CSV table of N, CA and C in Angstrom, one decimal:
chain,number,residue,atom,x,y,z
A,10,MET,N,-2.5,31.6,-13.7
A,10,MET,CA,-4.0,31.4,-13.5
A,10,MET,C,-4.3,30.0,-14.0
A,11,ARG,N,-5.1,29.3,-13.3
A,11,ARG,CA,-5.4,27.9,-13.6
A,11,ARG,C,-6.7,27.9,-14.4
A,12,ASN,N,-6.8,27.1,-15.5
A,12,ASN,CA,-7.9,27.0,-16.3
A,12,ASN,C,-8.7,25.7,-16.0
A,13,ASP,N,-9.9,25.8,-15.3
A,13,ASP,CA,-10.6,24.6,-14.9
A,13,ASP,C,-11.7,24.3,-15.9
A,14,LYS,N,-11.7,24.9,-17.0
A,14,LYS,CA,-12.7,24.7,-18.0
A,14,LYS,C,-12.4,23.3,-18.7
A,15,THR,N,-13.4,22.5,-18.9
A,15,THR,CA,-13.2,21.2,-19.6
A,15,THR,C,-14.1,21.2,-20.8
A,16,ASP,N,-13.6,20.6,-21.8
A,16,ASP,CA,-14.3,20.5,-23.1
A,16,ASP,C,-14.8,19.0,-23.2
A,17,ILE,N,-16.0,18.8,-23.5
A,17,ILE,CA,-16.5,17.5,-23.8
A,17,ILE,C,-16.4,17.2,-25.3
A,18,VAL,N,-15.8,16.2,-25.6
A,18,VAL,CA,-15.6,15.8,-27.0
A,18,VAL,C,-16.3,14.5,-27.2
A,19,HIS,N,-17.2,14.4,-28.2
A,19,HIS,CA,-17.8,13.2,-28.6
A,19,HIS,C,-17.1,12.6,-29.8
A,20,ASN,N,-16.6,11.4,-29.7
A,20,ASN,CA,-15.9,10.8,-30.8
A,20,ASN,C,-16.8,9.8,-31.5
A,21,GLU,N,-18.0,10.4,-31.9
A,21,GLU,CA,-18.9,9.6,-32.6
A,21,GLU,C,-18.7,9.8,-34.1
A,22,ASP,N,-18.8,8.7,-34.8
A,22,ASP,CA,-18.7,8.7,-36.3
A,22,ASP,C,-20.0,9.3,-36.8
A,23,PRO,N,-20.0,10.3,-37.7
A,23,PRO,CA,-21.3,10.9,-38.2
A,23,PRO,C,-22.2,9.8,-38.8
A,24,VAL,N,-21.6,8.8,-39.5
A,24,VAL,CA,-22.4,7.8,-40.2
A,24,VAL,C,-23.1,7.0,-39.1
A,25,SER,N,-22.5,6.6,-38.0
A,25,SER,CA,-23.1,5.8,-37.0
A,25,SER,C,-24.2,6.6,-36.3
A,26,SER,N,-24.1,7.9,-36.2
A,26,SER,CA,-25.2,8.7,-35.6
A,26,SER,C,-26.4,8.8,-36.5
A,27,ILE,N,-26.1,8.8,-37.8
A,27,ILE,CA,-27.2,8.8,-38.8
A,27,ILE,C,-28.0,7.5,-38.7
A,28,GLY,N,-27.2,6.4,-38.5
A,28,GLY,CA,-27.9,5.1,-38.4
A,28,GLY,C,-28.7,5.0,-37.1
A,29,ALA,N,-28.2,5.6,-36.0
A,29,ALA,CA,-29.0,5.7,-34.8
A,29,ALA,C,-30.3,6.4,-34.9
A,30,ASP,N,-30.2,7.6,-35.7
A,30,ASP,CA,-31.4,8.3,-35.9
A,30,ASP,C,-32.4,7.5,-36.7
A,31,ALA,N,-31.9,6.8,-37.7
A,31,ALA,CA,-32.8,6.0,-38.5
A,31,ALA,C,-33.5,4.9,-37.7
A,32,GLU,N,-32.7,4.4,-36.8
A,32,GLU,CA,-33.3,3.3,-35.9
A,32,GLU,C,-34.3,3.9,-35.0
A,33,VAL,N,-34.1,5.1,-34.4
A,33,VAL,CA,-35.1,5.8,-33.6
A,33,VAL,C,-36.4,6.1,-34.4
A,34,ASP,N,-36.2,6.6,-35.7
A,34,ASP,CA,-37.3,6.9,-36.5
A,34,ASP,C,-38.1,5.6,-36.8
A,35,SER,N,-37.4,4.5,-37.1
A,35,SER,CA,-38.1,3.2,-37.4
A,35,SER,C,-38.9,2.7,-36.2
A,36,GLU,N,-38.3,2.9,-35.0
A,36,GLU,CA,-39.0,2.4,-33.8
A,36,GLU,C,-40.3,3.3,-33.6
A,37,LEU,N,-40.1,4.6,-33.8
A,37,LEU,CA,-41.2,5.6,-33.6
A,37,LEU,C,-42.3,5.2,-34.6
A,38,ALA,N,-42.0,5.0,-35.9
A,38,ALA,CA,-43.0,4.6,-36.9
A,38,ALA,C,-43.8,3.4,-36.5
A,39,GLU,N,-43.1,2.4,-36.0
A,39,GLU,CA,-43.7,1.2,-35.5
A,39,GLU,C,-44.7,1.5,-34.4
A,40,ARG,N,-44.2,2.3,-33.4
A,40,ARG,CA,-45.0,2.6,-32.2
A,40,ARG,C,-46.3,3.4,-32.6
A,41,VAL,N,-46.1,4.4,-33.6
A,41,VAL,CA,-47.2,5.2,-34.0
A,41,VAL,C,-48.3,4.3,-34.7
A,42,SER,N,-47.8,3.4,-35.5
A,42,SER,CA,-48.7,2.4,-36.2
A,42,SER,C,-49.5,1.6,-35.2
A,43,GLU,N,-48.8,1.1,-34.2
A,43,GLU,CA,-49.4,0.3,-33.1
A,43,GLU,C,-50.5,1.1,-32.4
A,44,ILE,N,-50.2,2.3,-32.1
A,44,ILE,CA,-51.1,3.2,-31.3
A,44,ILE,C,-52.4,3.5,-32.2
A,45,LEU,N,-52.1,3.8,-33.5
A,45,LEU,CA,-53.3,4.1,-34.4
A,45,LEU,C,-54.1,2.9,-34.6
A,46,HIS,N,-53.5,1.7,-34.8
A,46,HIS,CA,-54.3,0.5,-35.0
A,46,HIS,C,-55.0,0.1,-33.8
A,47,GLY,N,-54.5,0.5,-32.6
A,47,GLY,CA,-55.2,0.2,-31.3
A,47,GLY,C,-56.4,1.1,-31.0
A,48,ASP,N,-56.5,2.2,-31.7
A,48,ASP,CA,-57.6,3.1,-31.5
A,48,ASP,C,-58.8,2.7,-32.4
A,49,CYS,N,-59.8,2.1,-31.7
A,49,CYS,CA,-61.0,1.6,-32.5
A,49,CYS,C,-61.8,2.6,-33.1
A,50,LEU,N,-61.6,3.9,-32.8
A,50,LEU,CA,-62.4,5.0,-33.4
A,50,LEU,C,-61.7,5.5,-34.7
A,51,ILE,N,-60.6,5.0,-35.1
A,51,ILE,CA,-59.9,5.4,-36.3
A,51,ILE,C,-59.8,4.3,-37.3
A,52,ASP,N,-60.3,4.5,-38.5
A,52,ASP,CA,-60.1,3.5,-39.6
A,52,ASP,C,-58.8,3.7,-40.2
A,53,THR,N,-57.8,2.8,-39.9
A,53,THR,CA,-56.4,2.9,-40.3
A,53,THR,C,-56.1,2.2,-41.6
A,54,ALA,N,-57.1,1.7,-42.3
A,54,ALA,CA,-56.9,1.0,-43.6
A,54,ALA,C,-56.1,1.8,-44.6
A,55,LYS,N,-56.4,3.1,-44.7
A,55,LYS,CA,-55.7,3.9,-45.7
A,55,LYS,C,-54.7,4.9,-45.1
A,56,ILE,N,-54.2,4.7,-43.9
A,56,ILE,CA,-53.2,5.6,-43.3
A,56,ILE,C,-51.8,5.0,-43.4
A,57,SER,N,-50.9,5.8,-43.9
A,57,SER,CA,-49.5,5.4,-43.8
A,57,SER,C,-48.7,6.4,-42.9
A,58,VAL,N,-47.7,5.8,-42.3
A,58,VAL,CA,-46.9,6.6,-41.3
A,58,VAL,C,-45.4,6.6,-41.8
A,59,ARG,N,-44.9,7.8,-41.9
A,59,ARG,CA,-43.4,8.0,-42.2
A,59,ARG,C,-42.9,8.8,-41.0
A,60,VAL,N,-41.6,8.6,-40.7
A,60,VAL,CA,-40.9,9.3,-39.6
A,60,VAL,C,-39.6,9.8,-40.1
A,61,LEU,N,-39.3,11.0,-40.0
A,61,LEU,CA,-38.0,11.6,-40.4
A,61,LEU,C,-37.5,12.5,-39.3
A,62,ASN,N,-36.4,12.2,-38.7
A,62,ASN,CA,-35.9,13.0,-37.6
A,62,ASN,C,-36.9,13.3,-36.5
A,63,ARG,N,-37.6,12.2,-36.1
A,63,ARG,CA,-38.6,12.2,-35.1
A,63,ARG,C,-39.8,13.1,-35.4
A,64,THR,N,-40.0,13.5,-36.7
A,64,THR,CA,-41.2,14.2,-37.1
A,64,THR,C,-42.0,13.1,-37.8
A,65,VAL,N,-43.3,13.0,-37.4
A,65,VAL,CA,-44.1,12.0,-38.0
A,65,VAL,C,-45.0,12.6,-39.0
A,66,TYR,N,-45.1,11.9,-40.2
A,66,TYR,CA,-45.9,12.3,-41.3
A,66,TYR,C,-47.1,11.3,-41.4
A,67,LEU,N,-48.3,11.8,-41.2
A,67,LEU,CA,-49.5,11.0,-41.4
A,67,LEU,C,-50.0,11.3,-42.8
A,68,GLU,N,-50.2,10.2,-43.6
A,68,GLU,CA,-50.7,10.4,-45.0
A,68,GLU,C,-51.8,9.4,-45.2
A,69,GLY,N,-52.7,9.8,-46.1
A,69,GLY,CA,-53.7,8.9,-46.5
A,69,GLY,C,-55.1,9.5,-46.3
A,70,ALA,N,-56.1,8.7,-46.1
A,70,ALA,CA,-57.5,9.1,-45.9
A,70,ALA,C,-58.1,8.5,-44.7
A,71,VAL,N,-59.0,9.3,-44.1
A,71,VAL,CA,-59.9,8.8,-43.0
A,71,VAL,C,-61.3,9.1,-43.4
A,72,ASN,N,-62.2,8.7,-42.5
A,72,ASN,CA,-63.7,8.9,-42.8
A,72,ASN,C,-64.2,10.3,-42.4
A,73,SER,N,-63.5,11.0,-41.5
A,73,SER,CA,-64.1,12.2,-41.0
A,73,SER,C,-63.0,13.1,-40.4
A,74,GLU,N,-63.4,14.4,-40.2
A,74,GLU,CA,-62.4,15.3,-39.6
A,74,GLU,C,-62.1,14.9,-38.2
A,75,ASN,N,-63.1,14.3,-37.5
A,75,ASN,CA,-62.9,13.9,-36.1
A,75,ASN,C,-61.8,12.8,-36.1
A,76,GLU,N,-61.9,11.8,-37.0
A,76,GLU,CA,-60.8,10.8,-37.1
A,76,GLU,C,-59.5,11.4,-37.3
A,77,ARG,N,-59.4,12.4,-38.2
A,77,ARG,CA,-58.1,13.0,-38.5
A,77,ARG,C,-57.6,13.7,-37.3
A,78,ASN,N,-58.4,14.3,-36.5
A,78,ASN,CA,-57.9,15.0,-35.3
A,78,ASN,C,-57.5,14.0,-34.2
A,79,MET,N,-58.2,12.9,-34.1
A,79,MET,CA,-57.9,11.8,-33.2
A,79,MET,C,-56.5,11.2,-33.5
A,80,ALA,N,-56.3,11.0,-34.8
A,80,ALA,CA,-55.0,10.4,-35.2
A,80,ALA,C,-53.9,11.4,-34.9
A,81,TYR,N,-54.1,12.6,-35.0
A,81,TYR,CA,-53.1,13.6,-34.7
A,81,TYR,C,-52.8,13.6,-33.2
A,82,GLN,N,-53.9,13.6,-32.4
A,82,GLN,CA,-53.7,13.6,-30.9
A,82,GLN,C,-53.1,12.3,-30.4
A,83,ASP,N,-53.4,11.2,-31.0
A,83,ASP,CA,-52.8,9.9,-30.6
A,83,ASP,C,-51.3,10.0,-30.9
A,84,THR,N,-50.9,10.6,-32.0
A,84,THR,CA,-49.5,10.6,-32.4
A,84,THR,C,-48.7,11.6,-31.6
A,85,ILE,N,-49.2,12.8,-31.4
A,85,ILE,CA,-48.4,13.8,-30.8
A,85,ILE,C,-48.1,13.5,-29.3
A,86,ASN,N,-49.0,12.6,-28.7
A,86,ASN,CA,-48.8,12.2,-27.3
A,86,ASN,C,-47.8,11.1,-27.1
A,87,ILE,N,-47.2,10.6,-28.2
A,87,ILE,CA,-46.3,9.5,-28.0
A,87,ILE,C,-44.9,10.1,-27.6
A,88,PHE,N,-44.3,9.5,-26.6
A,88,PHE,CA,-43.0,9.9,-26.2
A,88,PHE,C,-42.0,9.8,-27.3
A,89,GLY,N,-41.2,10.9,-27.6
A,89,GLY,CA,-40.2,10.8,-28.6
A,89,GLY,C,-40.6,11.5,-29.9
A,90,VAL,N,-41.9,11.8,-30.1
A,90,VAL,CA,-42.3,12.5,-31.3
A,90,VAL,C,-42.1,14.0,-31.1
A,91,ARG,N,-41.4,14.6,-32.0
A,91,ARG,CA,-41.1,16.0,-31.9
A,91,ARG,C,-42.3,16.8,-32.6
A,92,ASN,N,-42.8,16.3,-33.7
A,92,ASN,CA,-43.8,17.1,-34.4
A,92,ASN,C,-44.6,16.1,-35.3
A,93,VAL,N,-45.8,16.5,-35.6
A,93,VAL,CA,-46.7,15.7,-36.5
A,93,VAL,C,-47.1,16.6,-37.6
A,94,VAL,N,-46.9,16.1,-38.8
A,94,VAL,CA,-47.4,16.7,-40.0
A,94,VAL,C,-48.6,15.9,-40.5
A,95,ASN,N,-49.8,16.4,-40.4
A,95,ASN,CA,-51.0,15.7,-40.7
A,95,ASN,C,-51.5,15.9,-42.1
A,96,TYR,N,-51.2,15.0,-43.0
A,96,TYR,CA,-51.6,15.1,-44.4
A,96,TYR,C,-52.9,14.2,-44.6
A,97,LEU,N,-53.5,13.8,-43.5
A,97,LEU,CA,-54.7,12.9,-43.7
A,97,LEU,C,-55.9,13.8,-44.3
A,98,THR,N,-56.6,13.2,-45.2
A,98,THR,CA,-57.7,13.8,-45.8
A,98,THR,C,-59.0,13.1,-45.4
A,99,PHE,N,-60.1,13.8,-45.6
A,99,PHE,CA,-61.4,13.2,-45.3
A,99,PHE,C,-62.4,13.7,-46.3
A,100,PRO,N,-63.5,13.0,-46.6
A,100,PRO,CA,-64.5,13.5,-47.6
A,100,PRO,C,-65.3,14.7,-47.0
A,101,CYS,N,-65.5,15.6,-47.9
A,101,CYS,CA,-66.3,16.8,-47.5
A,101,CYS,C,-67.8,16.4,-47.6
A,102,PRO,N,-68.5,16.6,-46.5
A,102,PRO,CA,-69.9,16.2,-46.6
A,102,PRO,C,-70.8,17.0,-47.5
A,103,TYR,N,-70.3,18.2,-47.9
A,103,TYR,CA,-71.1,19.1,-48.7
A,103,TYR,C,-70.9,18.8,-50.2
A,104,LEU,N,-70.0,17.9,-50.5
A,104,LEU,CA,-69.7,17.6,-51.9
A,104,LEU,C,-70.2,16.2,-52.3
A,105,ARG,N,-71.0,15.6,-51.5
A,105,ARG,CA,-71.3,14.2,-51.7
A,105,ARG,C,-72.4,14.0,-52.7
A,106,GLY,N,-73.0,15.1,-53.2
A,106,GLY,CA,-74.1,14.9,-54.2
A,106,GLY,C,-75.5,14.7,-53.6
A,107,ASN,N,-75.6,14.9,-52.3
A,107,ASN,CA,-76.9,14.8,-51.7
A,107,ASN,C,-77.7,16.1,-52.0
A,108,ARG,N,-78.5,16.1,-53.0
A,108,ARG,CA,-79.2,17.4,-53.3
A,108,ARG,C,-80.7,17.2,-53.0
A,109,MET,N,-81.3,18.3,-52.5
A,109,MET,CA,-82.7,18.2,-52.2
A,109,MET,C,-83.5,18.8,-53.2
């Protein structure tokens, strides 16, 4: 009986594939930053972007919940992004000290 099954073997060095992942993450971080800075409705002065294994971590502060949600939507729609962890904070309007 003839065996027509073929095995595909990748001769990649694990260290070089880690470097490739880091390169993809670096490119994604740059792309996310460009997209966020290009959105005039988001104040990006206090936002930092980290990417690990194509998961984007948004950290810092924005001015409103709406800005936080827009930053998430801008990021999740970028090709190559697997997941977004949104750690962005915004001030609570009820704690501002405006008492009547």
